Amino acid sequence: MKKKIKNKKTLANILLRNYILTYFAVTILVLLIFTFSLIFGLLLYLNINHLNANSASKMMKDDYKAIDSSEVEKLGGYIEVVDDSNKVVYRKGINPNPKDSYTPYEYYRLLTNTEPSNPEVGISQNYENTPGDTVDINYFKSDKYVYDKAYNYNQRFLLIVGVPENRFLKYIVNDYKLSPGKFIIITLAFDIGILVLVFILLSKATSRNFIKPLKLLTEGASRISKGDYGTRISLKSKNEFGELRDAFNMMAEEIEKERLLKENAEENRKNLILDISHDLKNPLSSIQGYSEYILKNPGLSHAELVNYLEIIRLNSQRANDLIQDLFEYSALVSSDFNLNMKTMDINEFLRKIIASYIPLFEKKHMNYDFQIPERKTYLPFDELQLDRAISNLIINSIKYNPESTDILIKAGPEINHYIIIIQDNGIGIPMELKEDIFHAFVRADTSRALYDNGTGLGLAITKKVIEKHGGTITLESDSNMGTKFTITLPFN
Ligand code: ADP
């Protein structure tokens, strides 16, 4: 039976989810690693303290002569102070192309390092061609300086700081023994290491979805193979492993049930053999004992001889009954046994059985009442076996109850089945034996059993016969409350 799984998470869904997660995780990780490597590289190779080496605003002082340009000069650069009339009023350090004043164009080129654009004539290259132009274009072309500027509002002057580009760049870059090439290789190796680690962790997380259930199932299977049939797998899973768990547990349950049935059957078989040997032992020992006694005492009187022979006869009868009942019981429990079913009028059949016992009822002064319908009711049954089953119940009522006991035999069709009730108000059967009394060799009063000539197989045979017909037999009884057996037989 397949259990329907709600909100089923299939393994394919899990794999897809994990794949998407891995994809995003790796993409984000690659971006992070790249950014961090870049920042780390910059921090490693850039000397932040030297970045401001050419900062004009940092150097600015109202008294321009007091401006400390030593760091700039050390780098081969210079500072220049230009007043509001564009005149260079102060210079410190070496400017390879010193000027006395700056035109706005020169300012622009100097401070932005780009050509000003002229929407009408395009890029102001025409300066170069303008006759009488005083601008030294080469000054800018050979210009490999990094400039910065700041304006002093108090003293109204512009401070220009120029540092040779190559020296400035060397100055701001840390001089490490580790070459950038090596740094890139190390960083790449580190990054790949992290990626591999993340891949391993993610694949482990994915495989956990498979490994844990597989491990549990394997362990369970191995425990069952070692004989631990109570093994059940508890695994929280809504995917195919959940179905496998249910199938596994169901299989374990079936095996356990089968095993229990087999054990019970084996136990019953052992008990049966024990009971048979025990029950046969008594009459056989008795027969053996009395026969030996008679043989050893040839002078026994006729009356004594008759008495002993009667005991021998009774015990032989008992052994014979026991063997007969056993034979019938074994035949019924054997899987080869088949009923000889014939569809007949069961009412007529019951009337015949009951009629055969009337002399016995009369003999024991029992008050009998029979309620069997007059009309015919057809039913398939095995005449011989059902006779045996019902006779057992009637004989028991006569055998185990005192004189004047009331006995009622009632039968008739119901909606789905035919019902037969055999009831007396005699000594009854203790309630606790309600189920067990149908087992072979179980008797309500064992002390009386031998005297009553019972074998303890009667009800077991009756139950088997009824069950073979597809019917049921139940007992309602208690000590001194009488006994009521109810049999149901199906119509087909
Ligand atoms: P047995 O061969 O001993 O009669 P049964 O299986 O037919 O074996 O009955 C089992 C026991 O149930 C009997 O030994 C008896 O103690 C009890 N029993 C059966 N039927 C009745 C009954 N109608 N009234 C009282 N006791 C009964």
Tab-separated table of C-alpha atoms and ligand atoms in Angstrom, residues 318 325 392-401 422 424 426-430 433 437-446 448-449 452-462 475 477 482-485, ligand 1:
chain	number	residue	atom	x	y	z
A	318	ARG	CA	-10.157	-43.177	25.891
A	325	ASP	CA	-9.819	-36.743	17.763
A	392	ASN	CA	-19.427	-31.554	19.953
A	393	LEU	CA	-21.323	-28.576	21.368
A	394	ILE	CA	-24.494	-30.584	22.112
A	395	ILE	CA	-22.552	-33.473	23.692
A	396	ASN	CA	-20.601	-30.984	25.847
A	397	SER	CA	-23.863	-29.463	27.147
A	398	ILE	CA	-25.077	-32.910	28.129
A	399	LYS	CA	-21.685	-34.137	29.374
A	400	TYR	CA	-20.622	-31.212	31.559
A	401	ASN	CA	-23.940	-30.122	33.059
A	422	ILE	CA	-26.474	-23.636	21.387
A	424	ASP	CA	-27.474	-24.045	28.351
A	426	GLY	CA	-25.389	-25.173	33.383
A	427	ILE	CA	-22.043	-24.820	35.139
A	428	GLY	CA	-20.553	-22.478	32.523
A	429	ILE	CA	-16.939	-21.853	31.514
A	430	PRO	CA	-14.803	-19.292	33.384
A	433	LEU	CA	-11.048	-19.057	29.147
A	437	ILE	CA	-11.122	-22.833	25.455
A	438	PHE	CA	-11.060	-23.196	21.667
A	439	HIS	CA	-7.378	-24.235	21.745
A	440	ALA	CA	-6.463	-27.921	21.664
A	441	PHE	CA	-6.198	-29.650	25.065
A	442	VAL	CA	-7.650	-26.718	27.019
A	443	ARG	CA	-10.283	-27.793	29.534
A	444	ALA	CA	-12.206	-25.751	32.048
A	445	ASP	CA	-11.834	-28.269	34.847
A	446	THR	CA	-8.795	-30.476	34.378
A	448	ARG	CA	-12.733	-33.658	35.967
A	449	ALA	CA	-11.422	-34.155	32.450
A	452	ASP	CA	-15.623	-36.951	31.919
A	453	ASN	CA	-13.810	-38.775	29.194
A	454	GLY	CA	-12.977	-35.551	27.335
A	455	THR	CA	-9.951	-35.083	25.146
A	456	GLY	CA	-9.827	-31.267	25.150
A	457	LEU	CA	-9.948	-31.358	21.370
A	458	GLY	CA	-13.715	-31.053	20.813
A	459	LEU	CA	-14.003	-27.235	20.733
A	460	ALA	CA	-10.737	-26.925	18.816
A	461	ILE	CA	-12.179	-29.226	16.132
A	462	THR	CA	-15.504	-27.357	16.150
A	475	LEU	CA	-18.621	-18.038	23.454
A	477	SER	CA	-20.206	-17.775	29.419
A	482	GLY	CA	-24.393	-21.314	31.698
A	483	THR	CA	-22.817	-21.404	28.277
A	484	LYS	CA	-23.834	-19.820	25.005
A	485	PHE	CA	-22.078	-20.698	21.747
B	1	ADP	P1	-13.471	-32.025	25.916
B	1	ADP	O1	-13.065	-33.148	25.060
B	1	ADP	O2	-12.764	-31.993	27.212
B	1	ADP	O3	-14.944	-31.942	26.074
B	1	ADP	P2	-13.798	-29.580	24.529
B	1	ADP	O4	-12.830	-28.795	23.764
B	1	ADP	O5	-15.019	-30.053	23.857
B	1	ADP	O6	-12.994	-30.749	25.180
B	1	ADP	O7	-14.217	-28.696	25.756
B	1	ADP	C1	-13.267	-28.088	26.491
B	1	ADP	C2	-13.709	-27.830	27.909
B	1	ADP	O8	-14.728	-26.835	27.943
B	1	ADP	C3	-14.344	-29.025	28.560
B	1	ADP	O9	-13.365	-29.828	29.165
B	1	ADP	C4	-15.247	-28.399	29.587
B	1	ADP	O10	-14.540	-28.129	30.769
B	1	ADP	C5	-15.631	-27.070	28.966
B	1	ADP	N1	-16.985	-27.087	28.370
B	1	ADP	C6	-17.285	-27.239	27.078
B	1	ADP	N2	-18.623	-27.121	26.856
B	1	ADP	C7	-19.176	-26.861	28.054
B	1	ADP	C8	-20.520	-26.642	28.506
B	1	ADP	N3	-21.582	-26.653	27.685
B	1	ADP	N4	-20.710	-26.389	29.825
B	1	ADP	C9	-19.652	-26.387	30.669
B	1	ADP	N5	-18.379	-26.590	30.318
B	1	ADP	C10	-18.151	-26.848	29.035
